[in-house]
Coordinates of C-alpha atoms and ligand atoms in Angstrom, one line a residue:
A1 CA -27.9 -3.5 -6.0
S2 CA -29.5 -6.3 -4.1
L3 CA -28.3 -7.1 -0.6
N4 CA -29.9 -10.5 -0.5
P5 CA -27.3 -12.4 1.5
D6 CA -27.3 -15.4 -0.8
D7 CA -26.7 -13.2 -3.9
V8 CA -24.0 -11.4 -2.1
R9 CA -22.3 -14.6 -1.0
S10 CA -22.4 -16.1 -4.5
Q11 CA -21.0 -12.9 -6.1
L12 CA -18.2 -12.7 -3.5
N13 CA -17.2 -16.2 -4.5
S14 CA -17.5 -16.0 -8.2
G15 CA -17.3 -12.4 -9.4
S16 CA -14.3 -10.5 -10.9
E17 CA -12.0 -8.6 -8.5
K18 CA -13.7 -5.3 -9.6
T19 CA -17.2 -6.7 -8.9
K20 CA -16.1 -8.0 -5.5
L21 CA -14.6 -4.6 -4.5
Q22 CA -17.8 -2.8 -5.5
L23 CA -19.9 -5.3 -3.6
I24 CA -17.7 -4.8 -0.5
Q25 CA -18.2 -1.1 -0.9
T26 CA -22.0 -1.6 -1.1
L27 CA -21.8 -3.7 2.1
A28 CA -19.8 -0.9 3.8
E29 CA -22.4 1.7 2.8
A30 CA -25.2 -0.6 4.1
G31 CA -23.9 -0.1 7.7
E32 CA -24.7 -2.6 10.5
V33 CA -26.4 -5.2 8.2
G34 CA -23.2 -5.6 6.1
L35 CA -20.9 -6.4 9.0
P36 CA -21.9 -10.1 9.5
V37 CA -21.5 -10.8 5.8
L38 CA -18.0 -9.3 5.8
M39 CA -17.0 -11.3 8.9
E40 CA -18.3 -14.5 7.4
F41 CA -16.4 -13.7 4.1
L42 CA -13.1 -13.1 5.9
L43 CA -13.5 -16.3 8.0
E44 CA -14.0 -18.3 4.8
R45 CA -10.9 -16.8 3.2
Q46 CA -8.7 -17.1 6.2
S47 CA -6.6 -19.9 4.8
A48 CA -6.0 -18.4 1.4
S49 CA -3.5 -15.6 0.6
P50 CA -5.3 -12.3 1.0
T51 CA -6.1 -10.2 -2.0
P52 CA -7.2 -6.5 -2.1
V53 CA -10.8 -7.7 -1.7
E54 CA -10.1 -9.2 1.7
G55 CA -8.0 -6.1 2.5
K56 CA -11.0 -3.9 1.9
A57 CA -13.3 -6.1 3.9
Y58 CA -10.8 -6.0 6.8
Q59 CA -10.5 -2.2 6.6
I60 CA -14.2 -1.8 6.9
L61 CA -14.4 -4.1 9.9
Y62 CA -11.4 -2.5 11.4
S63 CA -13.1 0.9 11.4
A64 CA -16.6 -0.4 12.4
N65 CA -17.9 1.0 15.7
S66 CA -19.0 -2.4 17.1
S67 CA -17.5 -4.3 20.0
E68 CA -18.8 -7.6 18.4
V69 CA -16.7 -6.9 15.3
Q70 CA -13.7 -5.8 17.3
D71 CA -13.9 -9.0 19.3
F72 CA -14.1 -11.0 16.1
L73 CA -11.0 -9.3 14.7
Q74 CA -9.1 -9.8 17.9
A75 CA -10.1 -13.5 18.0
H76 CA -9.3 -14.3 14.3
F77 CA -6.8 -11.7 13.2
P78 CA -4.9 -10.6 16.3
K79 CA -1.9 -9.4 14.3
G80 CA -3.9 -8.0 11.4
L81 CA -5.0 -9.6 8.1
L82 CA -1.4 -9.9 6.7
S83 CA 1.8 -11.6 7.9
A84 CA 5.1 -10.1 7.0
N85 CA 7.5 -12.4 5.1
P86 CA 9.2 -14.3 8.0
E87 CA 12.6 -13.4 6.5
A88 CA 11.9 -9.7 6.6
E89 CA 14.3 -7.7 8.9
A90 CA 12.1 -4.8 9.9
D91 CA 8.9 -4.8 11.9
Y92 CA 5.9 -3.9 9.8
S93 CA 3.1 -4.2 12.4
Q94 CA 2.7 -0.4 12.8
L95 CA 2.6 0.0 9.0
Q96 CA -0.2 -2.6 8.9
T97 CA -2.2 -0.7 11.5
L98 CA -1.9 2.6 9.6
L99 CA -2.8 1.0 6.3
A100 CA -5.8 -0.8 7.8
Q101 CA -6.9 2.6 9.1
Q102 CA -6.4 4.0 5.6
D103 CA -4.1 6.6 7.2
F104 CA -2.0 6.7 3.9
Q105 CA -0.1 9.8 4.8
E106 CA 1.3 8.4 8.1
A107 CA 1.8 5.0 6.3
D108 CA 3.8 6.8 3.7
K109 CA 6.1 8.5 6.3
L110 CA 6.6 5.2 8.1
T111 CA 7.5 3.5 4.8
L112 CA 10.3 6.0 4.2
Q113 CA 11.5 5.4 7.8
K114 CA 11.5 1.6 7.2
L115 CA 13.6 2.1 4.1
C116 CA 16.1 4.0 6.2
E117 CA 16.1 1.2 8.8
L118 CA 16.8 -1.3 6.0
A119 CA 19.6 0.9 4.7
G120 CA 21.3 1.0 8.1
Q121 CA 22.2 3.3 11.0
A122 CA 23.8 6.0 8.8
A123 CA 20.5 6.4 6.8
V124 CA 18.4 6.4 9.9
E125 CA 20.4 9.4 11.1
R126 CA 20.5 11.2 7.8
K127 CA 16.7 10.4 7.4
W128 CA 17.1 9.6 3.7
V129 CA 18.4 6.6 1.7
Y130 CA 21.4 6.8 -0.6
F131 CA 20.7 4.9 -3.8
S132 CA 23.7 2.6 -3.4
E133 CA 22.2 1.3 -0.1
V134 CA 19.2 -0.2 -1.9
K135 CA 21.1 -3.3 -2.8
R136 CA 21.2 -4.2 0.9
F137 CA 17.5 -4.4 1.1
S138 CA 16.2 -7.9 1.2
T139 CA 13.6 -9.2 -1.2
A140 CA 11.5 -10.3 1.8
D141 CA 11.3 -6.7 3.1
L142 CA 10.5 -5.2 -0.3
H143 CA 7.9 -7.9 -0.9
T144 CA 6.3 -7.2 2.5
L145 CA 6.1 -3.5 2.0
D146 CA 4.7 -4.0 -1.4
L147 CA 2.1 -6.6 -0.3
F148 CA 0.9 -4.4 2.6
W149 CA 0.4 -1.4 0.3
R150 CA -1.3 -3.3 -2.4
I151 CA -3.7 -5.3 -0.2
Y152 CA -4.9 -2.2 1.7
S153 CA -5.3 0.0 -1.4
E154 CA -7.5 -2.0 -3.7
G155 CA -4.3 -2.9 -5.6
K156 CA -3.6 0.7 -6.5
F157 CA -0.5 1.5 -4.4
G158 CA 2.9 -0.1 -3.9
Y159 CA 6.3 -0.1 -5.6
S160 CA 5.5 -3.1 -7.9
V161 CA 2.5 -1.2 -9.2
Q162 CA 4.6 1.9 -9.8
R163 CA 7.3 -0.2 -11.4
Q164 CA 4.8 -1.8 -13.8
L165 CA 3.7 1.7 -14.9
W166 CA 7.3 2.8 -15.3
L167 CA 8.0 -0.3 -17.5
G168 CA 4.8 0.5 -19.4
V169 CA 6.1 4.0 -20.4
G170 CA 9.5 2.5 -21.5
R171 CA 11.2 3.6 -18.3
N172 CA 10.6 7.3 -19.2
W173 CA 10.4 9.3 -16.0
E174 CA 8.9 12.3 -17.7
K175 CA 6.0 10.1 -18.8
L176 CA 5.6 8.4 -15.4
W177 CA 5.3 11.6 -13.3
P178 CA 2.0 12.9 -14.7
K179 CA 0.6 9.4 -14.8
I180 CA 1.0 8.9 -11.0
G181 CA 0.2 12.5 -10.1
W182 CA 3.7 13.6 -9.1
R183 CA 3.8 16.3 -11.8
Q184 CA 0.7 18.3 -12.9
N185 CA 0.7 20.9 -15.7
G186 CA 4.5 20.8 -15.7
N187 CA 4.9 21.5 -12.0
W188 CA 6.0 19.2 -9.3
T189 CA 3.2 18.2 -6.9
R190 CA 4.1 19.8 -3.5
Y191 CA 4.7 17.7 -0.5
P192 CA 2.6 17.0 1.5
Q193 CA -0.5 19.2 0.8
E194 CA -0.9 18.6 -3.0
F195 CA -0.7 14.8 -2.8
T196 CA -3.9 12.8 -2.6
W197 CA -3.9 10.7 0.6
D198 CA -6.9 8.5 -0.2
L199 CA -8.0 6.0 -2.8
T200 CA -9.2 8.7 -5.2
A201 CA -5.5 9.1 -6.1
P202 CA -4.2 7.9 -9.5
V203 CA -2.9 4.3 -9.6
G204 CA 0.7 4.3 -8.4
H205 CA 0.5 7.6 -6.5
L206 CA 1.9 6.1 -3.3
P207 CA 4.3 5.4 -1.7
L208 CA 6.2 8.6 -2.4
S209 CA 9.9 9.0 -3.3
N210 CA 11.2 12.5 -3.0
Q211 CA 12.9 13.5 -6.3
L212 CA 14.9 16.4 -4.7
R213 CA 18.1 14.4 -5.1
G214 CA 17.2 12.9 -8.5
V215 CA 15.8 9.6 -9.8
R216 CA 18.6 7.3 -8.7
L217 CA 16.9 6.1 -5.5
I218 CA 13.6 5.2 -7.2
E219 CA 15.5 3.7 -10.1
A220 CA 17.4 1.5 -7.7
L221 CA 14.2 0.5 -6.0
F222 CA 12.6 -0.5 -9.3
S223 CA 15.8 -2.3 -10.4
H224 CA 16.0 -4.5 -7.3
P225 CA 16.0 -8.2 -8.0
A226 CA 12.9 -8.6 -5.7
W227 CA 10.6 -7.7 -8.6
S228 CA 11.8 -10.6 -10.7
E229 CA 11.6 -13.1 -7.9
P230 CA 8.4 -15.0 -6.8
Ligands
UYC1 N1 8.1 15.7 -3.3 O1 7.9 17.2 -5.1 N2 10.7 17.9 -1.0 C1 9.6 15.5 0.6 C2 7.9 14.4 -3.2 C3 10.9 17.1 -5.3 C4 11.3 18.9 -1.4 C5 9.3 14.4 1.3 C6 7.4 13.9 -4.5 C7 11.0 18.3 -6.3 C8 11.9 19.6 -0.3 C9 8.6 13.5 0.4 C10 7.4 14.9 -5.3 C11 11.2 19.3 -5.2 C12 11.6 18.8 0.8 C13 8.6 14.2 -0.8 C14 7.8 16.1 -4.6 C15 11.2 18.7 -3.9 C16 10.9 17.7 0.3 C17 9.5 14.1 2.8 C18 7.1 14.9 -6.8 C19 11.3 20.7 -5.5 C20 12.0 19.0 2.3 C21 10.5 13.0 3.0 C22 8.1 14.3 -7.6 C23 11.2 21.3 -6.9 C24 13.0 17.9 2.8 C25 11.9 13.5 2.5 C26 14.4 18.1 2.3 C27 10.4 16.6 1.1 C28 8.0 13.7 -2.0 C29 11.4 19.5 -2.7 C30 8.0 12.2 0.7 C31 7.1 12.4 -4.7 C32 12.1 18.0 -7.2 C33 12.7 20.8 -0.2 N3 9.2 15.4 -0.7 N4 11.0 17.4 -4.0 O2 12.4 12.8 1.5 O3 15.1 17.1 2.1 O4 12.4 14.4 3.0 O5 14.9 19.2 2.3 O6 10.7 15.9 -5.7

């Protein structure tokens, strides 16, 4: 793989999403020399809606041990790469920080907490959401949660990703669980230690929905009108 800056620039502008993600990974592995290319790339894309390619570039810069890079991020992306939908009720800034750090385990916990906040005070106190509360969730909040997860996971994680897989298996839960790594060899994957908290996980692995009380909550999430709205 060539790291000729002109080649890299042209591939970052014309390649498929997969090619771009691989190239960003190569730049990450190149260390210091890759950082200016990533900064330039993010600046050029600043006005367009971010994709997982920009998400990955942002994550690499976010974790770079360089004051120049940190100053750059502070100057151009003081609130992170993504903006929440302005109509969203909950605050997603901490979620964005955790996802930018690829701390998927803490991000997953916070996501469940956000669902409780959206469901109301009773859910916050009980620490879980009752399925009938899902209809109160706004499309703006679900879209924001889903966007944040997708953009910071190379497009692998998020409710809309899980929902597509569920539709793909004819809404059959027993077929979905092994596909997303929630059941293995006929056993439930144990929380938290048996789940995979990084991008080696299967597509749709995160965020988690506890099945202890049955499928009605996840079914309500997947049936929310948000997923058929733009
Ligand atoms: N857990 O097994 N889970 C918990 C999952 C089940 C159980 C939390 C996911 C099966 C208990 C999360 C799977 C089961 C607790 C998840 C899974 C079970 C708990 C923390 C694969 C036993 C302690 C947030 C489907 C056979 C809490 C929360 C309690 C917690 C996620 C047991 C995110 C995806 C059927 C005993 N599990 N969960 O919801 O409520 O508490 O007692 O799904």
